[in-house]
Backbone as a printed PyTorch tensor [residue, N CA C, xyz], in Angstrom:
tensor([[[  0.8340,  -1.1860,   0.0000],
         [  0.0000,   0.0000,   0.0000],
         [  0.8770,   1.2470,   0.0000]],

        [[  0.3030,   2.3470,  -0.3790],
         [  1.0720,   3.5800,  -0.4940],
         [  1.0890,   4.3110,   0.8440]],

        [[  2.2320,   4.9050,   1.1700],
         [  2.3570,   5.7960,   2.3180],
         [  2.6220,   7.2120,   1.8000]],

        [[  1.9160,   8.1630,   2.3810],
         [  2.0540,   9.5530,   1.9660],
         [  2.6380,  10.3840,   3.1010]],

        [[  3.5180,  11.2960,   2.7470],
         [  4.0950,  12.2010,   3.7410],
         [  4.1050,  13.6100,   3.1670]],

        [[  3.5340,  14.5280,   3.9160],
         [  3.5400,  15.9290,   3.5130],
         [  4.7790,  16.6280,   4.0700]],

        [[  5.2430,  17.6320,   3.3610],
         [  6.3510,  18.4600,   3.8250],
         [  6.2050,  19.8550,   3.2350]],

        [[  7.0170,  20.7680,   3.7500],
         [  7.0240,  22.1200,   3.2180],
         [  6.2290,  23.1210,   4.0170]],

        [[  5.5340,  22.6610,   5.0350],
         [  4.8010,  23.5910,   5.8800],
         [  5.7460,  24.4220,   6.7280]],

        [[  5.1830,  25.4140,   7.3690],
         [  5.9930,  26.2790,   8.2140],
         [  5.3350,  27.6160,   8.3950]],

        [[  6.1440,  28.5830,   8.7970],
         [  5.6700,  29.9360,   9.0490],
         [  5.8070,  30.7790,   7.7810]],

        [[  4.7450,  31.4590,   7.4300],
         [  4.7640,  32.3280,   6.2590],
         [  4.0500,  33.6280,   6.6120]],

        [[  4.5420,  34.7260,   6.0980],
         [  3.8990,  36.0180,   6.3310],
         [  2.6940,  36.1930,   5.4140]],

        [[  1.7150,  36.9550,   5.8290],
         [  0.5910,  37.2530,   4.9260],
         [  1.1010,  37.8340,   3.6130]],

        [[  0.5770,  37.3150,   2.5160],
         [  1.0270,  37.7360,   1.2100],
         [  2.1840,  36.9300,   0.6630]],

        [[  2.7430,  36.0780,   1.4900],
         [  3.8790,  35.2730,   1.0710],
         [  3.4650,  34.0080,   0.3350]],

        [[  4.4550,  33.1870,   0.0150],
         [  4.2260,  31.9480,  -0.7320],
         [  4.8430,  30.7700,  -0.0060]],

        [[  4.2870,  29.6160,  -0.3000],
         [  4.7660,  28.3790,   0.2980],
         [  4.4480,  27.2540,  -0.6810]],

        [[  5.3320,  26.2860,  -0.7730],
         [  5.0380,  25.1230,  -1.5990],
         [  5.0510,  23.8680,  -0.7370]],

        [[  3.9450,  23.1900,  -0.7100],
         [  3.8290,  21.9340,   0.0130],
         [  4.0880,  20.7730,  -0.9390]],

        [[  4.6700,  19.7190,  -0.3850],
         [  4.9170,  18.5120,  -1.1560],
         [  4.2350,  17.3230,  -0.4920]],

        [[  3.7540,  16.4200,  -1.3040],
         [  3.1740,  15.1650,  -0.8440],
         [  3.9440,  14.0560,  -1.5570]],

        [[  4.7540,  13.3320,  -0.7960],
         [  5.6300,  12.3280,  -1.3920],
         [  5.1590,  10.9400,  -0.9970]],

        [[  5.1410,  10.0520,  -1.9760],
         [  4.6530,   8.7010,  -1.7520],
         [  5.7990,   7.6980,  -1.6740]],

        [[  5.5680,   6.6580,  -0.9110],
         [  6.4830,   5.5250,  -0.8670],
         [  5.6540,   4.2630,  -0.7710]],

        [[  6.2680,   3.1460,  -1.1250],
         [  5.5850,   1.8630,  -1.0240],
         [  4.8070,   1.4850,  -2.2640]],

        [[  4.5380,   2.4600,  -3.1040],
         [  3.7650,   2.2050,  -4.3160],
         [  3.9130,   3.4070,  -5.2340]],

        [[  3.9500,   3.1960,  -6.5370],
         [  4.0290,   4.3450,  -7.4560],
         [  2.8250,   5.2560,  -7.2830]],

        [[  3.0750,   6.5340,  -7.3220],
         [  2.0090,   7.4970,  -7.1190],
         [  1.1640,   7.6980,  -8.3750]],

        [[  1.6930,   7.2930,  -9.5220],
         [  1.0350,   7.6580, -10.7790],
         [ -0.2700,   6.9260, -11.0390]],

        [[ -0.6500,   6.0070, -10.1680],
         [ -1.9400,   5.3350, -10.3300],
         [ -3.0390,   5.9950,  -9.5130]],

        [[ -2.6480,   6.9920,  -8.7250],
         [ -3.6080,   7.6000,  -7.8140],
         [ -3.9390,   9.0410,  -8.1890]],

        [[ -5.2230,   9.3760,  -8.0570],
         [ -5.5960,  10.7850,  -7.9570],
         [ -5.2120,  11.2250,  -6.5510]],

        [[ -4.7420,  12.4660,  -6.4220],
         [ -4.3020,  12.9690,  -5.1180],
         [ -5.0270,  14.2700,  -4.7900]],

        [[ -5.4220,  14.3780,  -3.5550],
         [ -6.0930,  15.5940,  -3.1050],
         [ -5.3710,  16.2190,  -1.9290]],

        [[ -5.5330,  17.5130,  -1.7980],
         [ -5.0680,  18.2570,  -0.6340],
         [ -6.2960,  18.7430,   0.1460]],

        [[ -6.1890,  18.6220,   1.4540],
         [ -7.2340,  19.0660,   2.3580],
         [ -6.5850,  19.8970,   3.4620]],

        [[ -7.3950,  20.6700,   4.1720],
         [ -6.8530,  21.4200,   5.3030],
         [ -7.8750,  21.4560,   6.4270]],

        [[ -7.3380,  21.5550,   7.6260],
         [ -8.1950,  21.6220,   8.8030],
         [ -7.6250,  22.6310,   9.7850]],

        [[ -8.4000,  23.6490,  10.0580],
         [ -8.0160,  24.6500,  11.0410],
         [ -8.5500,  24.2290,  12.4130]],

        [[ -7.9470,  24.7200,  13.4920],
         [ -8.3990,  24.3480,  14.8290],
         [ -9.8840,  24.6280,  15.0380]],

        [[-10.6090,  23.6440,  15.5120],
         [-12.0160,  23.8210,  15.7930],
         [-12.9180,  23.8110,  14.5840]],

        [[-12.3510,  23.5440,  13.4310],
         [-13.1580,  23.5600,  12.2070],
         [-13.0770,  22.2010,  11.5120]],

        [[-14.0160,  21.9540,  10.6510],
         [-14.0140,  20.6870,   9.9290],
         [-12.9910,  20.7110,   8.8030]],

        [[-12.5710,  19.5260,   8.3940],
         [-11.6260,  19.4160,   7.2920],
         [-12.2950,  19.8540,   5.9870]],

        [[-11.5510,  20.6010,   5.1880],
         [-12.0960,  21.1010,   3.9300],
         [-11.1800,  20.7280,   2.7620]],

        [[-11.7960,  20.5370,   1.6370],
         [-11.0200,  20.2230,   0.4390],
         [-10.3250,  21.4850,  -0.0640]],

        [[ -9.1190,  21.2900,  -0.5440],
         [ -8.3400,  22.3990,  -1.0940],
         [ -8.2030,  22.2580,  -2.6040]],

        [[ -7.7350,  21.1130,  -3.0470],
         [ -7.5300,  20.8820,  -4.4760],
         [ -7.3030,  19.4070,  -4.7000]],

        [[ -7.4660,  18.9800,  -5.9430],
         [ -7.0980,  17.6180,  -6.3010],
         [ -6.5860,  17.6000,  -7.7350]],

        [[ -5.8730,  16.5130,  -8.0590],
         [ -5.3190,  16.3350,  -9.3890],
         [ -5.4210,  14.8630,  -9.7540]],

        [[ -5.8120,  14.5950, -10.9740],
         [ -5.9470,  13.2110, -11.4120],
         [ -4.5680,  12.5960, -11.6520]],

        [[ -4.5530,  11.2880, -11.7840],
         [ -3.2910,  10.5610, -11.9160],
         [ -2.4760,  11.0180, -13.1200]],

        [[ -3.1710,  11.4000, -14.1930],
         [ -2.4970,  11.8230, -15.4220],
         [ -2.3270,  13.3340, -15.5080]],

        [[ -2.7520,  14.0480, -14.4760],
         [ -2.7330,  15.5190, -14.4410],
         [ -3.7430,  16.1410, -15.3980]],

        [[ -4.6130,  15.3240, -15.9880],
         [ -5.5750,  15.8630, -16.9300],
         [ -6.7200,  16.6010, -16.2880]],

        [[ -6.9690,  16.3350, -15.0220],
         [ -8.0810,  16.9570, -14.3060],
         [ -7.5770,  17.5660, -13.0140]],

        [[ -8.0060,  18.7930, -12.7640],
         [ -7.7420,  19.4310, -11.4810],
         [ -9.0340,  20.0580, -10.9760]],

        [[ -9.0810,  20.2160,  -9.6860],
         [-10.2380,  20.8460,  -9.0520],
         [ -9.7400,  21.6500,  -7.8670]],

        [[-10.3710,  22.8010,  -7.6460],
         [-10.0130,  23.6520,  -6.5160],
         [-11.2760,  23.9700,  -5.7220]],

        [[-11.1560,  23.9440,  -4.4230],
         [-12.2780,  24.2630,  -3.5670],
         [-12.2590,  25.7120,  -3.1310]],

        [[-13.4100,  26.2060,  -2.7130],
         [-13.5330,  27.5000,  -2.0500],
         [-12.8510,  28.6500,  -2.7760]],

        [[-12.9440,  28.6680,  -4.1080],
         [-12.3800,  29.7850,  -4.8900],
         [-10.8760,  29.9550,  -4.6550]],

        [[-10.1850,  28.8500,  -4.4270],
         [ -8.7540,  28.9220,  -4.2000],
         [ -7.9460,  28.9970,  -5.4790]],

        [[ -8.5690,  28.5940,  -6.5850],
         [ -7.8550,  28.6730,  -7.8570],
         [ -7.5240,  30.1350,  -8.1410]],

        [[ -6.2970,  30.3410,  -8.5370],
         [ -5.8360,  31.7110,  -8.7060],
         [ -4.7910,  32.0580,  -7.6700]],

        [[ -4.9650,  31.5240,  -6.4630],
         [ -3.9350,  31.6760,  -5.4440],
         [ -3.1700,  30.3790,  -5.2310]],

        [[ -3.8510,  29.2510,  -5.3420],
         [ -3.2250,  27.9530,  -5.1450],
         [ -3.1250,  27.2190,  -6.4840]],

        [[ -2.0980,  26.4030,  -6.6140],
         [ -1.9360,  25.6020,  -7.8250],
         [ -1.4380,  24.2170,  -7.4390]],

        [[ -2.1160,  23.1990,  -7.9480],
         [ -1.7090,  21.8220,  -7.6810],
         [ -1.0330,  21.2680,  -8.9210]],

        [[  0.0220,  20.4960,  -8.7130],
         [  0.7460,  19.8820,  -9.8180],
         [  1.3760,  18.5950,  -9.3170]],

        [[  1.9240,  17.8300, -10.2260],
         [  2.5520,  16.5870,  -9.8110],
         [  3.7190,  16.2450, -10.7130]],

        [[  4.6700,  15.5300, -10.1360],
         [  5.7950,  14.9530, -10.8650],
         [  5.7980,  13.4700, -10.5360]],

        [[  5.1620,  12.6890, -11.3820],
         [  5.0600,  11.2590, -11.1120],
         [  6.4270,  10.5810, -11.0490]],

        [[  7.3700,  11.0820, -11.8010],
         [  8.7150,  10.5000, -11.7800],
         [  9.3570,  10.6650, -10.4060]],

        [[  8.9140,  11.6840,  -9.6570],
         [  9.4370,  11.9110,  -8.3040],
         [  8.4560,  11.4350,  -7.2400]],

        [[  7.3610,  10.7970,  -7.6840],
         [  6.3570,  10.3160,  -6.7280],
         [  5.8580,  11.4390,  -5.8250]],

        [[  5.6940,  12.6210,  -6.3770],
         [  5.3670,  13.7930,  -5.5680],
         [  4.2780,  14.6360,  -6.2150]],

        [[  3.3780,  15.1140,  -5.3660],
         [  2.3660,  16.0880,  -5.7500],
         [  2.6350,  17.3570,  -4.9620]],

        [[  2.4960,  18.5000,  -5.6310],
         [  2.7920,  19.7810,  -5.0040],
         [  1.5260,  20.6240,  -4.8530]],

        [[  1.5600,  21.4860,  -3.8620],
         [  0.5480,  22.5170,  -3.7090],
         [  1.2830,  23.8440,  -3.5500]],

        [[  1.2550,  24.6550,  -4.5910],
         [  1.8590,  25.9790,  -4.5420],
         [  0.8320,  26.9500,  -3.9800]],

        [[  1.1910,  27.6050,  -2.8910],
         [  0.2970,  28.5340,  -2.2190],
         [  0.8730,  29.9370,  -2.3570]],

        [[  0.1630,  30.8090,  -3.0280],
         [  0.6050,  32.1880,  -3.2300],
         [ -0.3400,  33.1610,  -2.5360]],

        [[  0.1780,  34.3360,  -2.2270],
         [ -0.6270,  35.3490,  -1.5480],
         [ -1.3630,  34.7390,  -0.3540]],

        [[ -0.6090,  34.0450,   0.4640],
         [ -1.1900,  33.3310,   1.6020],
         [ -1.8260,  34.3190,   2.5760]],

        [[ -3.0000,  33.9620,   3.0630],
         [ -3.7760,  34.8130,   3.9650],
         [ -3.9420,  34.1380,   5.3270]],

        [[ -4.2490,  34.9060,   6.3610],
         [ -4.4310,  34.2990,   7.6880],
         [ -5.4370,  33.1580,   7.7020]],

        [[ -6.4560,  33.2430,   6.8710],
         [ -7.4610,  32.1710,   6.8590],
         [ -6.9440,  30.8770,   6.2400]],

        [[ -5.7560,  30.9190,   5.6550],
         [ -5.1510,  29.7030,   5.1090],
         [ -4.4050,  28.9040,   6.1710]],

        [[ -4.2890,  29.4370,   7.3580],
         [ -3.5560,  28.7490,   8.4170],
         [ -4.3310,  27.5090,   8.8380]],

        [[ -3.6540,  26.3600,   8.7590],
         [ -4.2930,  25.0700,   9.0380],
         [ -3.2460,  23.9750,   8.9500]],

        [[ -3.6660,  22.7690,   9.3040],
         [ -2.8770,  21.5810,   8.9910],
         [ -3.3290,  21.1000,   7.6180]],

        [[ -2.3730,  20.8870,   6.7460],
         [ -2.6610,  20.4650,   5.3860],
         [ -2.3380,  18.9800,   5.2370]],

        [[ -3.2800,  18.2550,   4.6460],
         [ -3.1510,  16.8180,   4.4420],
         [ -3.2560,  16.4850,   2.9620]],

        [[ -2.5290,  15.4660,   2.5330],
         [ -2.7660,  14.9190,   1.2070],
         [ -3.3280,  13.5120,   1.3640]],

        [[ -4.0290,  13.0790,   0.3330],
         [ -4.6950,  11.7820,   0.3930],
         [ -4.9420,  11.2650,  -1.0160]],

        [[ -5.1010,   9.9570,  -1.1130],
         [ -5.5520,   9.3650,  -2.3740],
         [ -7.0610,   9.5640,  -2.4740]],

        [[ -7.5120,  10.0540,  -3.6270],
         [ -8.9010,  10.4830,  -3.7610],
         [ -9.4340,  10.0940,  -5.1360]],

        [[-10.6750,  10.5360,  -5.3860],
         [-11.2780,  10.4820,  -6.7090],
         [-11.4500,  11.9330,  -7.1440]],

        [[-10.7380,  12.3310,  -8.1680],
         [-10.7160,  13.7350,  -8.5730],
         [-11.5300,  13.9290,  -9.8410]],

        [[-12.5210,  14.7950,  -9.7570],
         [-13.3700,  15.1510, -10.8890],
         [-13.3320,  16.6660, -11.0700]],

        [[-13.6850,  17.1530, -12.2430],
         [-13.6450,  18.6120, -12.4620],
         [-14.5520,  19.3940, -11.5180]],

        [[-15.5800,  18.7030, -10.9740],
         [-16.5670,  19.3850, -10.1250],
         [-16.4310,  19.0490,  -8.6520]],

        [[-15.4200,  18.2570,  -8.3080],
         [-15.2740,  17.9350,  -6.8970],
         [-14.3090,  16.8030,  -6.6410]],

        [[-14.1040,  16.5390,  -5.3670],
         [-13.1760,  15.4880,  -4.9470],
         [-13.8800,  14.5780,  -3.9560]],

        [[-13.6140,  13.2900,  -4.0580],
         [-14.2000,  12.3310,  -3.1360],
         [-13.1590,  11.3860,  -2.5830]],

        [[-13.5120,  10.7880,  -1.4770],
         [-12.6280,   9.7870,  -0.8730],
         [-13.4950,   8.7970,  -0.1160]],

        [[-12.8950,   7.6720,   0.2670],
         [-13.6360,   6.6810,   1.0390],
         [-12.7180,   6.0810,   2.0910]],

        [[-13.1940,   5.0200,   2.7260],
         [-12.4030,   4.4410,   3.8200],
         [-11.1930,   3.6760,   3.3120]],

        [[-11.0470,   3.5720,   2.0120],
         [ -9.8490,   2.9430,   1.4580],
         [ -8.8050,   3.9720,   1.0360]],

        [[ -9.1230,   5.2280,   1.2310],
         [ -8.1590,   6.2840,   0.8920],
         [ -7.0090,   6.2790,   1.8920]],

        [[ -5.8410,   6.6380,   1.3950],
         [ -4.6560,   6.7430,   2.2390],
         [ -4.3860,   8.2150,   2.5170]],

        [[ -4.0070,   8.4980,   3.7590],
         [ -3.7820,   9.8710,   4.1870],
         [ -2.3710,  10.0380,   4.7410]],

        [[ -1.8020,  11.2170,   4.5470],
         [ -0.5660,  11.5530,   5.2070],
         [ -0.8470,  12.1020,   6.5970]],

        [[  0.1990,  12.2890,   7.4050],
         [  0.0160,  12.7760,   8.7670],
         [ -0.2470,  14.2710,   8.8580]],

        [[  0.0160,  15.0090,   7.7800],
         [ -0.2610,  16.4400,   7.7770],
         [  0.9780,  17.2840,   8.0120]],

        [[  0.9050,  18.5250,   7.5400],
         [  1.9590,  19.5010,   7.7730],
         [  1.2990,  20.8340,   8.1430]],

        [[  1.8640,  21.4990,   9.1490],
         [  1.2690,  22.7190,   9.6720],
         [  1.6910,  23.9260,   8.8410]],

        [[  0.7270,  24.7410,   8.4800],
         [  1.0020,  26.0330,   7.8460],
         [  0.5380,  27.1260,   8.7980]],

        [[  1.4630,  27.9620,   9.2110],
         [  1.1620,  29.0600,  10.1240],
         [  1.3690,  30.3790,   9.3990]],

        [[  0.3780,  31.2310,   9.4600],
         [  0.4350,  32.5230,   8.7810],
         [  0.4940,  33.6230,   9.8330]],

        [[  1.5890,  34.3320,   9.8570],
         [  1.7650,  35.3700,  10.8690],
         [  2.8350,  36.3510,  10.4170]],

        [[  2.6310,  37.6040,  10.7910],
         [  3.6490,  38.6020,  10.5010],
         [  4.5830,  38.7780,  11.6970]]])
């Protein structure tokens, strides 16, 4: 089975940029659609973006397209989330997972694999 690990989180100033990585081991990543989710303290987990296995389909939640960009390098077993013009409301733990990615949304089930998450803190 595939194991996912997120990296690249940290402290960023409002208006700054950050690139998160989701790296897979144990199985090639190119057979999976991958999604990014985030969860702020006291709030429910929300979808951020997803990308299909072939990169042919992407989806962004909550009007994030334009500030966030999802991409992947299957040769490196890695999916990226480029975060630009980061705002305080983007502060959360970010998770990647194996999902079902469609142009109109992202889905997952109890067979989805999740990473442990990486913290993004937005502060000046």
